[in-house]
Coordinates of C-alpha atoms and ligand atoms in Angstrom, one line a residue:
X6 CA 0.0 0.0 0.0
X7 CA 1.2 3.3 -0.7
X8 CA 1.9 5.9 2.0
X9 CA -0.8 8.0 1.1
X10 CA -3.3 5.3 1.1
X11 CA -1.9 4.5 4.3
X12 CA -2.0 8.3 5.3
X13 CA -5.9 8.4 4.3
X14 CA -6.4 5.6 6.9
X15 CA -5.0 7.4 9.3
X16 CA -7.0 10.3 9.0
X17 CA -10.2 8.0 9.2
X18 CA -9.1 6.6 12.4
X19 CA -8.4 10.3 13.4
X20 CA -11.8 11.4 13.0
X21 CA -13.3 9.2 14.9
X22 CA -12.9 8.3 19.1
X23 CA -10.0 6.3 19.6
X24 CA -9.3 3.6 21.4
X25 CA -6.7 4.6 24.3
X26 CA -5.1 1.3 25.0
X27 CA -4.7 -1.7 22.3
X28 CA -3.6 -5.2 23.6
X29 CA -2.5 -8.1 20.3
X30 CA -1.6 -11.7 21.4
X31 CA 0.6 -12.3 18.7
X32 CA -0.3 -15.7 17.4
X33 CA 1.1 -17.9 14.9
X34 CA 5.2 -17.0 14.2
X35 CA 6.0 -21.0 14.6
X36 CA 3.2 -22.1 11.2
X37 CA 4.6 -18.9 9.4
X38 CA 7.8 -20.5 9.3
X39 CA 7.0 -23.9 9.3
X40 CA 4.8 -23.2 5.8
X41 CA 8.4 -21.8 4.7
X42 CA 10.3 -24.4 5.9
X43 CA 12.3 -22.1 8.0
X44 CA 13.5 -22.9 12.2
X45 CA 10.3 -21.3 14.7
X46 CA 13.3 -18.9 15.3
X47 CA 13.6 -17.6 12.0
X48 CA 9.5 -17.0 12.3
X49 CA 10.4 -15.1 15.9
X50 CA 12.9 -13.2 13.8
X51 CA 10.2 -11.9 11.6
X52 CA 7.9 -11.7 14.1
X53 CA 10.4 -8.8 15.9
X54 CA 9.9 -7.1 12.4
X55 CA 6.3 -6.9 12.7
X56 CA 6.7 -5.7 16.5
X57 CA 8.4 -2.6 15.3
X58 CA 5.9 -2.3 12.6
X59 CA 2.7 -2.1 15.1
X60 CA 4.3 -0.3 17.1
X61 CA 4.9 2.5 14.3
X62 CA 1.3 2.3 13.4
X63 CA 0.1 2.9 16.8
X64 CA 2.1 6.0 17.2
X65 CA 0.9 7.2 14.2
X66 CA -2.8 6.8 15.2
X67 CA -2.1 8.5 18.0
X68 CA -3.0 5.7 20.6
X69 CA -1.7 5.9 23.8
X70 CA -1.0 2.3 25.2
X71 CA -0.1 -0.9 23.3
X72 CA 0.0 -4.1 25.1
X73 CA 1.7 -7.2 23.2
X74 CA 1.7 -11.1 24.5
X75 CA 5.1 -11.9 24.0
X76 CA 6.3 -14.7 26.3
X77 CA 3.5 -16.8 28.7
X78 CA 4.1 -18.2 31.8
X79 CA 3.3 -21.1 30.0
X80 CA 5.6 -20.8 27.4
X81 CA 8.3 -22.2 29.7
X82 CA 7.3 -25.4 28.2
X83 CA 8.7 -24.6 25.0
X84 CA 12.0 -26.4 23.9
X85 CA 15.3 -25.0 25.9
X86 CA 16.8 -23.2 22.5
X87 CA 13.5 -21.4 21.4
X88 CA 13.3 -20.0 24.5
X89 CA 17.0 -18.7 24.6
X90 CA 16.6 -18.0 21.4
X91 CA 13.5 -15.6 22.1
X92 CA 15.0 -13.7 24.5
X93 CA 18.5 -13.5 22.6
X94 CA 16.2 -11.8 19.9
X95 CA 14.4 -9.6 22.6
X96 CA 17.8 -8.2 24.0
X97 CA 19.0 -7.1 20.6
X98 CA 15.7 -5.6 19.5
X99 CA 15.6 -3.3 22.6
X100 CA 19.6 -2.6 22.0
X101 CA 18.7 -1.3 18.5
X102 CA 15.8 0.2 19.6
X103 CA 16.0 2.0 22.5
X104 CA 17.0 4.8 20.6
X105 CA 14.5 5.2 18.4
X106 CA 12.2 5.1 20.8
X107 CA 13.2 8.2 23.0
X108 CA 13.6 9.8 19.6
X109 CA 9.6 8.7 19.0
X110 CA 8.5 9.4 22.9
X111 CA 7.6 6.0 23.3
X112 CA 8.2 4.4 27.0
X113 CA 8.1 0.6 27.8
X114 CA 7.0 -0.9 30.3
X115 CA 6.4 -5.0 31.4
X116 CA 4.1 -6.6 33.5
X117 CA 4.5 -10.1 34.4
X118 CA 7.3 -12.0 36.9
X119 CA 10.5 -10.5 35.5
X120 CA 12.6 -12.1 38.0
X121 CA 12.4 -15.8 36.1
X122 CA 13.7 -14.2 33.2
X123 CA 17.5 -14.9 32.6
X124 CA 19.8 -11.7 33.6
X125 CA 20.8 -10.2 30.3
X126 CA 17.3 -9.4 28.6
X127 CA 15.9 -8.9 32.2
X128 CA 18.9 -6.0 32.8
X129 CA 18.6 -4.7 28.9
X130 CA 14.5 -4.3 29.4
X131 CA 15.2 -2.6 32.9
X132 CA 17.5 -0.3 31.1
X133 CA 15.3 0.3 28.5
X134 CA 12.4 1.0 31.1
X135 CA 14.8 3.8 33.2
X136 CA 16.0 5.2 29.7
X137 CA 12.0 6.1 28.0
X138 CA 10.1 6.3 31.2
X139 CA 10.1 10.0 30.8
X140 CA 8.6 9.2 27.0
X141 CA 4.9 10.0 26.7
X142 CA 3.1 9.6 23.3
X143 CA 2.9 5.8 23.0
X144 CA 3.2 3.6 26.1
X145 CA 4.4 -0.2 24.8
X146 CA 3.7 -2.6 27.2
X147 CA 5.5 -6.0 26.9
X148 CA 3.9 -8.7 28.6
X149 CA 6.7 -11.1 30.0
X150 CA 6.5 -14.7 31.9
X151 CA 2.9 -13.2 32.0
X152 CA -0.4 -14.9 33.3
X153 CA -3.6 -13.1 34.0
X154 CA -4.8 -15.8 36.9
X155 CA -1.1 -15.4 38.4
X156 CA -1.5 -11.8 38.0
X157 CA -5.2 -12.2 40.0
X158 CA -3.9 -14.5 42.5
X159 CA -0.5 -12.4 43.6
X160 CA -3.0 -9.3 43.7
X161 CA -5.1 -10.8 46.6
X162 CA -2.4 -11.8 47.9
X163 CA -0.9 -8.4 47.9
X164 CA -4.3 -7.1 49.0
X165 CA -5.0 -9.3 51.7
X166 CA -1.8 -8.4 53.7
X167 CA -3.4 -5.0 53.5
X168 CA -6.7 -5.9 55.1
X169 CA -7.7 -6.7 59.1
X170 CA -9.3 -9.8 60.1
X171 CA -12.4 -7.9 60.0
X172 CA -12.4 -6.6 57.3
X173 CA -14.0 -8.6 54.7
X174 CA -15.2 -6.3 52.1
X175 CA -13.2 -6.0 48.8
X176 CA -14.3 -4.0 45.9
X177 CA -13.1 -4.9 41.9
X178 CA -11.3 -1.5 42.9
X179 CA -9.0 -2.7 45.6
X180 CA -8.2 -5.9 43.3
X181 CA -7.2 -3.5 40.5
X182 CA -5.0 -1.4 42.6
X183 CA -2.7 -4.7 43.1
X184 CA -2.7 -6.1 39.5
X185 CA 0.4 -5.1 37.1
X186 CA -1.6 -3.3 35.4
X187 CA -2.6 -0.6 37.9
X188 CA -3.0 2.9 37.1
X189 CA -3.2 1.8 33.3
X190 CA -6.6 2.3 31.6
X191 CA -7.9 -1.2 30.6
X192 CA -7.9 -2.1 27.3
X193 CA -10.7 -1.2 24.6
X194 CA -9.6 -3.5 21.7
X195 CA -7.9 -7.3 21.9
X196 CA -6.5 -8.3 18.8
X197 CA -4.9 -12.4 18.1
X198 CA -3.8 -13.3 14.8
X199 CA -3.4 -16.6 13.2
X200 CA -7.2 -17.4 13.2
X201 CA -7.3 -18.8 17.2
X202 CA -9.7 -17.8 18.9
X203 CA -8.7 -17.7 22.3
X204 CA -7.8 -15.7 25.3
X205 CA -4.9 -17.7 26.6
X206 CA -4.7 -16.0 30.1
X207 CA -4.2 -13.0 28.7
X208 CA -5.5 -9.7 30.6
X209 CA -8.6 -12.1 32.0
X210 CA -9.5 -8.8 34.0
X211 CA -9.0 -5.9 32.2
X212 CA -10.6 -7.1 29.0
X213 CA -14.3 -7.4 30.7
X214 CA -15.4 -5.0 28.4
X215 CA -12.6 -4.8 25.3
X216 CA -13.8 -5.6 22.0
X217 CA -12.5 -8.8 20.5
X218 CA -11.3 -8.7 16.8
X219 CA -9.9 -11.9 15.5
X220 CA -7.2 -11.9 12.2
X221 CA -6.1 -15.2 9.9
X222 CA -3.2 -13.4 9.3
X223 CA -0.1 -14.7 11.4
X224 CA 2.0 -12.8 13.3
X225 CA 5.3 -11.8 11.3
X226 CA 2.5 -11.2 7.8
X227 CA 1.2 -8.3 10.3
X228 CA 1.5 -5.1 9.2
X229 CA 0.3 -1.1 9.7
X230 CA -2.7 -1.6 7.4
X231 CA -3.7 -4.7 9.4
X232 CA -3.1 -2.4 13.1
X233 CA -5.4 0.5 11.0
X234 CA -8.4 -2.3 9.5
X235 CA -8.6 -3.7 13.4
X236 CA -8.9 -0.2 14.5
X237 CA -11.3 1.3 12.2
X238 CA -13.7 -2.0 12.8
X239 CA -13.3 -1.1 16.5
X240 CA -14.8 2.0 15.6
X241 CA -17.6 0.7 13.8
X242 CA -19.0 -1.3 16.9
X243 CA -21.4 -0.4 19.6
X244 CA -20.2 -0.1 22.6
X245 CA -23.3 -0.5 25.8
X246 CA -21.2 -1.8 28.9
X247 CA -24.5 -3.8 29.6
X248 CA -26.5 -0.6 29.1
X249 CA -28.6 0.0 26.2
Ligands
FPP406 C1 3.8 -16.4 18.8 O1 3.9 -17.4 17.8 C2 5.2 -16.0 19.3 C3 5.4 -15.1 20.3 C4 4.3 -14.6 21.1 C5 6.8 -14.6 20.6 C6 6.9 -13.2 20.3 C7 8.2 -12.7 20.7 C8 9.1 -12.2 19.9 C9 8.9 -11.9 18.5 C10 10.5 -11.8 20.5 C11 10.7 -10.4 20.5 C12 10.1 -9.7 21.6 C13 10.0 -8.4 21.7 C14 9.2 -7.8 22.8 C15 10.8 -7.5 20.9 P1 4.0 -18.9 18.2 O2 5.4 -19.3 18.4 O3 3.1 -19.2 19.3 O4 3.5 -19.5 16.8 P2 2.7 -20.9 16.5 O5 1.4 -20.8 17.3 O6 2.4 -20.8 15.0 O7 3.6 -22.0 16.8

């Protein structure tokens, strides 16, 4: 597509409300390269591409949070070399593009258990964090040996050592206040690609009300004009909350 087609989408998805925080499992890297006959890390490899892609196309919408999937706390199960292999690619995209991002004012942040994660990607996303958390434009959020029903469970358990025997009373609000996410605006839309259609213990909580908009395209095939059509359906939908 051209970069004025692509500029006319943009202005669409300008004129219309916005959706303030956009979360993408990003599905499917492993059958992308398997239908090429290429290692799962070569589809990882072009998954990173499409990372940087998204992440240009959110800016450039003008949304303000971006939460990607990127590594389970189930995905531990995964053969010892993918896994190195994944977070070997992590470490070098953030060293490229840290950079670029405080040139963009666009922060990172994580949510998940970072302390499982090995030392070097775990050190080059902290510095990453310290160097854009003054960056305000796009927030990326990188979900990392993530889980929503960990997430859940270490927030009671965080609130609970808050509370008095007495005290029995909890509100969705208290809960909220303990989960990574706090102080971030839940999501509005959830995209997965790769035609599954499943939530994987993704964001369990904060997507009670997201829209749900499901892609056959796989993960390193995604690109800006993909990011804009997911967007511009979000806009097209009715929203009622359980109103009318
Ligand atoms: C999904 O495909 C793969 C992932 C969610 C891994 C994504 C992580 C990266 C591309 C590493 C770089 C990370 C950052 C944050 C720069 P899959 O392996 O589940 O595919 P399959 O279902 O087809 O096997």
């Amino acid at each position: 597509m051209t970069s004025t087609a692509e500029d006319n989408l943009i202005e669409k998805i300008k004129s219309l409300p916005l959706p303030q925080h956009v979360a993408i499992i990003m599905d499917g890297n492993g059958r992308w390269a398997a239908k090429r006959r290429l290692t799962r890390l070569k589809g990882h490899q072009a998954g990173a591409e499409a990372i940087r892609r998204t992440i240009t196309a959110a800016r450039n919408t003008g949304i303000h949070y971006l939460t990607l999937y990127a590594f389970s706390t189930e995905n531990w199960k995964r053969p010892k070399t993918e896994i190195s292999g994944l977070f070997n690619l992590m470490t070098r995209f953030l060293q490229k593009e840290t950079p670029q991002m405080i040139k963009n004012n666009i922060r990172l942040l994580t949510i998940g258990d970072l302390s499982k994660i090995p030392e070097k990607p775990r050190k080059t996303l902290e510095d990453t964090i310290q160097k854009t958390s003054h960056c305000q434009d796009l927030t990326v959020i990188v979900a990392l040996n993530y889980g929503s029903r960990q997430e859940i469970a270490r927030a009671f358990e965080r609130l609970l050592e808050t509370k008095s025997e007495k005290d029995k009373n909890i509100l969705p609000e208290d809960i909220e206040k303990f989960l990574y996410t706090s102080g971030i605006p839940d999501p509005e839309l959830l995209i997965r690609t790769s035609g599954e259609m499943r939530l994987s213990n993704f964001l369990l909580w904060q997507i009670s009300y997201a829209e749900l908009y499901f892609t056959q395209t796989l993960w390193p095939d995604y690109n800006e004009v993909d990011f804009f059509n997911a967007v511009i359906d979000f806009q097209k939908r009715k929203r009622r909350f359980g109103g009318l």
